[in-house]
Amino acid sequence: MNDMRLTERDVNTKEIKIEARQVQVFYGTTHALKDVDVEIEDKTVTAFIGPSGCGKSTFLRCLNRMNDTIDVCRVQGDILLDGEDIYDKRVDPVQLRAKVGMVFQKPNPFPKSIYDNVAYGPKIHGLARTKVELDEVVESSLRRAALWNEVKDRLDAPGTGLSGGQQQRLCIARAVATSPEVLLMDEPCSALDPIATAQVEELIDELRQSYSVVIVTHSMQQAARVSQKTAFFHLGNLVEFGETSKIFTNPEDPRTESYITGRIG
Amino acid sequence: MSDASLSGATPAPKAKSSLLTQTALVRKRHRAGATLRWLGLAAISVVLFFLAVLLWSIVSRGVPALFQYQAQIELFYDPAILNPDGGDVDPAEIGGINLRTGFERGIFTNSLRQTLVEAGIDIEGTVERRWVAEAVAALDAAGLTGGGVVVEAAGAPADAARVFGQAGSALRAAATALSGDDADAALAARDAAAQALTDVGFDDAAATVAAIDAAGGADAVAALAATGYQQALLDAAGALRQPAQFDDAALSALIYATNRRDVRDRLVDNPDLVGTSETVGVPIDIAVTRYLSGELSGVGTAQLPPGFDIGQLSLVDAMVEADLVGNSFRWHFFTNPYSQSGEIAGIGPALMGSAYMMLVVLVFSLIFGVAASIYLEEFAPKNRFTDFIEINIANLAAVPSIVFGILGAAILFTLMDLGFGNSIRGTALLGGIVLSLMTLPTIVIATRASLKAVPPSIRDAALGVGASKVQMVFHHKLPLAAPGILTGTIIGIAQALGETAPLLLIGLSVSTGAALLSSPFSGGLLEQAQSMPTVVYLFAQNQDAPVREGLAQSAILVMLLLLFALNILAILLRRKFERRW
Amino acid sequence: MGAFLTFPVVLLVIFVLAVAGYLLGYRRARTLSEAAPRSMHSRPNQHGWHVVFATVAPAVLFIIVWVFSTGVVSNIYANAIIPDELQDVQVPLQQREGLTEREIEIREEVLRTQFVATVKGLAVAIDGYIANGNANEADIERWRADLAPLQDRLRADGQVVRSSVTQGMLTVAQDLRRFNARMATAGPLVALALTVFGFVLALRAISLDFRARTVVERWIVGFLIFASTMAILTTIAILSAITVPSITFFREYGFFNFLFGMAWAPAGDVAGIPEGRDGQYESVLGFLPLIWGTLYISLVALLVAVPLGLLAAVYLSEFASKWARAWVKPALEILAGVPTIVYGIFALITIGPFLQAVVGATVMPNTVSVMTAGVVMGMMLVPFVSSLSDDVINAVPQAMRDGSLGLGATQAETVTKVILPAALPGIVGAVVLAASRAIGETMIVVLAAGALSNVQGLEPNPFGAVVTVTTRIVAVLTGEGSGFDSIDVLAVFALAFTLFFITLGLNLLAQRMVAKYREQYD
């Protein structure tokens, strides 16, 4: 669509939000992710690309410890959020996830009203003391997710009744409502049609103003469109990580080049 | 902590909070979460505790009840008793004798007496010693020491009883007089009571009574009562009167009631027994059994087996000492039919009846269940009729079992109308059919699930090589689904095995029906039958508490073991043949 | 010939012909196919099976239909041949006073029903008497002149003759016997004819072009369809079994008298003809005390089962370790597999005395009570509720959990704020299903709720004994002398009728709820 934009975009050196060092992930006896080192910057969109099963989603789920819910999954190495190891024994995943929000591949609104969906996070985290405050949070979140105008007259309607693109934006609003510092998105557009995808992509670019966004995608065009940094995963290895423009125009690793030119994947 | 971020389109940077320390809110949230967790754990604990109590109450009562105390007695078929006129003993005549005439009682009593004497037990003496000990104990407890000497001196216990009784009466008279208005009479009565005690030989007690202030009124009455002499003397007198009341009936009661059919039946079977003797183990009365197994201590009225006294228990003790009584496994429990008498009651016909019924259920519900499932899963068009069938099956699975009982009763009445008459009532065939109809939905549901689990590729492959639909189902899908069907069937049968209510309504609990079964393993599909759960019901309604609480649990134990066996079989089959596609 | 040609004989013939048919058909087809290899449509064994089906199926089908329809037909016949002017079926003049035409009509109908039952009984008695070799047909006709000796003779032979025999009765009974005899001869004859017909036709049909396989498969599918209608047949049978006597009862006693009666006091309990003809019954048969007892116990049971079952399900599906699940689930399954009579006895001898010891004999005079039965029934329902809830909770998609956890909710918040609300319709369905079970549960209440045969009003004390619908059904229908002729027995069918429709309603409701709930996530 606007592939050319990436070359125009300048990337400032910003403060590092998440730093991963020598991360290993095992599913039972399978070594799913090997020696991953990544630095994710604040107020930047970082894209993870790679063929299916390469470990990009697994790594993403490590960043807010969603892998904890899988019994057989073990994580080794350090992942630092603002310099603190999120796998430290003292870290409460609940508190971590409030800081590192997540949007999933398939839109998964709760079977509640649109309002309750967005208000869920603020309510459990105690972010609003009064109904008025809560209303404000819901409205601002929906506005930030570019959904407000479409749903403001039917906030009591069930969230599951929205269209696919709207549902995904509702999920983004839901994640935004908890005021996270990092937003993880696991192939957020794979279940959407091109128009909805464009809306969400635009939204991601907006969100970059406030958050550090990490997006997993299998679409290279999407990565090129929305991200400033790109990491290429292949067979559980982080092959290459760098400026998006560099990865797409002048990759260092031959595997990256093969993938980008469509020879593997 | 993050108020600033709540307003405005772009949130201001929040105050950084470290991940390494839990905020108060998060701690509170975790505490609330832990409550739910603990509640869940508590719920499960309650349920498991209940299960444990349930199983324990069955095992702790059922297992001991499977053992029975038997007395080894040399049974002498005395012609003198069998035919008091001295003539020949005619077995046919004996067979016709009413049980109540008690000629067996004579045989049992004499044989038991003889056996005890041969074992060196002094029957009357044992009983007497026990009662005397009881009397002395009562006196001692009240501080009237030396009672034993008095009894010995009196010669017969009955004489001692009179002496004690008189003293007791004097004390009672004194108590009455003391509570009256007449001071002189009170004084006289007190002294008379003291004198009576002195006469018996209780000098200390006499002094105590004499010291009571005759003008004390209510206080004096209380003081007298506090000594406990009156009660002790009267109790002792009562105990000492007992040996004189011991007779043959009291002796034979230990074994008789349960075994009274025995002698007659044996003689009818084998007339040659007349005049001979044989050593047989006869069950001890079930009430005494509880004493023997230590459930009752024999001390105090509440701890005595109902209908027995300590004199009889002393005989039981003597028999145990002489090795005449042994505790043995109740094998006949598994072969005998149900009976009101716990000592000989069993579950033989019930086991057979249940087996017959399970056979009917297996054949009937397997054939019809599998056929129905195949149709619904493979052939049925998607239309209203099919939906109607499905709704019906789902509903039948949830219809209360008693309603199936009504259906069974209706089938029963219909069959009776059709000329089968009353003979169809309570038969294994009828029971089996009713249970099959109940089990059908279970099997249909299980079968359809396992047919569904066979991947469509098998179906496509079979149809692809030119098999017809019927061939595809019977040659490919059915064999692959068989283990699942089998497992479902076994579970359905296990359910049917424990079903009670419908069987009650078609006449399986009728205890007269049980009497029809003379031999444990007689009967077939078309005979009056019993089943495990209905025999449990009969046991539970028995008039004797030991049977209700003991043997009922034994029968339950057997039934539960059968159920476990079936379920384990199902689990093993599932493990062995489980297939992941 | 008629005497020898009975259904067992016919069945034997059918079996022999079927075996012979398979062998003959197989050989014939084989000879044909050897003569013309590969040009035969069906294989020899398929031809063999075709003969078997053609021999067996029509005849067996006919026999089944015949056996079940003869009773009905003979009933209709008996009804039809009763002369209208027969005194036995008319309300005597002195009792007609003060009755409307409609009431007389109803009573006459009841009289007719009773008369038919009596006549059928008499016919059976006479059949039995003759079969025992005591007399022949002519004797019976000769004895007609004086009925009392006939009655005594029958009774002496051990035949059941309930009421005294009248001339009208004997006439109708004899007529009915002749009719039954004709039916009994005709049935086997037709069956035999069908068998032979099918056998011959199928053997003659064997040819190169005959599509035996298709026909056999059609037979098989036919059987499959028949088997799948068993469920419908069972439902119809249940309905007719409870509806017909219930309607008779409602017409006799009055639907609303029954439904809103505050006392249950059957006069004769089981036996005896009620005082029906002047409109007054000694029996008082009100539904309310019974349904009160049933619902009271069910309520206690649900109060025990629902919280425990739900909490257990939540714990097992969301919190428990793998190890705990592996041990607790089978334990719950054991609890679910224990027959209800075991629970009943447990309630009777363990829980009842325990409760009595706790609350005291003044509050709880008997060991049987609402609480005794209710608590144990609740425990019985725990695995039921928990396994249904477990299914429902597991049907909530993982995405919901991830969504909630990903927002930083704790496990417990996810359960209470997302999963349970999402699963609510399904859980309510499970609770309704459990309620239906509790209402229909029999053995626990029979043993542990109380066994009064007379109840006045509603027992408010949870530690008092009550009577339930199912208890009454068991008490009356296990009595030995039951039949359809007593109002007390008819009332029990009315109880079954209401029980069936209450549980049916609850089941349908629950199934709808669960189905709707599942559709949401499929």
mmCIF file of C-alpha atoms in Angstrom, chain B residues 353-366 368 396 401 403-412 415 418 420 424 426-441 443 496 499 502-503 506 508 525-526 529, chain C residues 64 67-68 230 233-234 237-238:
data_model
loop_
_atom_site.group_PDB
_atom_site.id
_atom_site.type_symbol
_atom_site.label_atom_id
_atom_site.label_comp_id
_atom_site.label_asym_id
_atom_site.label_seq_id
_atom_site.Cartn_x
_atom_site.Cartn_y
_atom_site.Cartn_z
ATOM 1 C CA GLY B 353 -31.153 -62.860 38.932
ATOM 2 C CA SER B 354 -28.906 -59.879 38.369
ATOM 3 C CA ALA B 355 -26.735 -61.946 36.053
ATOM 4 C CA TYR B 356 -29.762 -63.013 34.029
ATOM 5 C CA MET B 357 -30.998 -59.478 33.804
ATOM 6 C CA MET B 358 -27.622 -58.131 32.754
ATOM 7 C CA LEU B 359 -27.592 -60.763 30.037
ATOM 8 C CA VAL B 360 -30.948 -59.574 28.754
ATOM 9 C CA VAL B 361 -29.779 -55.973 28.938
ATOM 10 C CA LEU B 362 -26.584 -56.814 27.113
ATOM 11 C CA VAL B 363 -28.308 -58.575 24.245
ATOM 12 C CA PHE B 364 -31.285 -56.302 23.925
ATOM 13 C CA SER B 365 -29.775 -52.896 24.413
ATOM 14 C CA LEU B 366 -26.612 -53.712 22.501
ATOM 15 C CA PHE B 368 -31.092 -52.102 19.482
ATOM 16 C CA LEU B 396 -35.432 -40.873 27.974
ATOM 17 C CA SER B 401 -36.236 -44.464 36.778
ATOM 18 C CA VAL B 403 -41.337 -43.857 35.495
ATOM 19 C CA PHE B 404 -39.701 -46.793 33.765
ATOM 20 C CA GLY B 405 -40.994 -48.811 36.681
ATOM 21 C CA ILE B 406 -44.507 -47.658 35.859
ATOM 22 C CA LEU B 407 -43.866 -48.614 32.257
ATOM 23 C CA GLY B 408 -42.698 -52.000 33.500
ATOM 24 C CA ALA B 409 -45.828 -52.370 35.596
ATOM 25 C CA ALA B 410 -47.917 -51.473 32.572
ATOM 26 C CA ILE B 411 -46.070 -54.024 30.436
ATOM 27 C CA LEU B 412 -46.636 -56.486 33.251
ATOM 28 C CA LEU B 415 -48.687 -59.303 29.463
ATOM 29 C CA LEU B 418 -52.289 -61.388 27.078
ATOM 30 C CA PHE B 420 -49.172 -64.934 30.590
ATOM 31 C CA ILE B 424 -44.651 -63.122 34.422
ATOM 32 C CA GLY B 426 -41.075 -60.425 38.889
ATOM 33 C CA THR B 427 -39.294 -62.498 36.263
ATOM 34 C CA ALA B 428 -35.764 -61.800 35.134
ATOM 35 C CA LEU B 429 -36.968 -61.398 31.542
ATOM 36 C CA LEU B 430 -39.399 -58.641 32.433
ATOM 37 C CA GLY B 431 -36.843 -56.962 34.684
ATOM 38 C CA GLY B 432 -34.252 -57.226 31.950
ATOM 39 C CA ILE B 433 -36.525 -55.658 29.360
ATOM 40 C CA VAL B 434 -37.370 -52.727 31.607
ATOM 41 C CA LEU B 435 -33.717 -52.185 32.448
ATOM 42 C CA SER B 436 -32.831 -52.430 28.758
ATOM 43 C CA LEU B 437 -35.251 -49.689 27.859
ATOM 44 C CA MET B 438 -33.612 -47.581 30.565
ATOM 45 C CA THR B 439 -30.100 -48.356 29.394
ATOM 46 C CA LEU B 440 -30.817 -47.835 25.708
ATOM 47 C CA PRO B 441 -30.252 -44.051 25.711
ATOM 48 C CA ILE B 443 -25.694 -46.925 24.968
ATOM 49 C CA ALA B 496 -28.618 -51.000 35.228
ATOM 50 C CA GLU B 499 -31.196 -49.768 39.519
ATOM 51 C CA PRO B 502 -38.288 -49.960 38.499
ATOM 52 C CA LEU B 503 -37.669 -53.510 39.663
ATOM 53 C CA ILE B 506 -42.605 -55.184 38.672
ATOM 54 C CA LEU B 508 -38.902 -58.272 42.240
ATOM 55 C CA LEU B 525 -35.409 -66.019 32.574
ATOM 56 C CA LEU B 526 -39.019 -66.876 33.185
ATOM 57 C CA ALA B 529 -36.259 -63.584 40.316
ATOM 58 C CA ILE C 64 -44.721 -58.983 17.410
ATOM 59 C CA VAL C 67 -48.976 -60.376 20.266
ATOM 60 C CA PHE C 68 -49.334 -56.783 21.282
ATOM 61 C CA MET C 230 -37.535 -47.737 19.936
ATOM 62 C CA LEU C 233 -42.090 -46.393 21.096
ATOM 63 C CA THR C 234 -40.830 -46.299 24.668
ATOM 64 C CA ALA C 237 -45.621 -46.671 25.888
ATOM 65 C CA ILE C 238 -44.773 -44.600 28.955
#
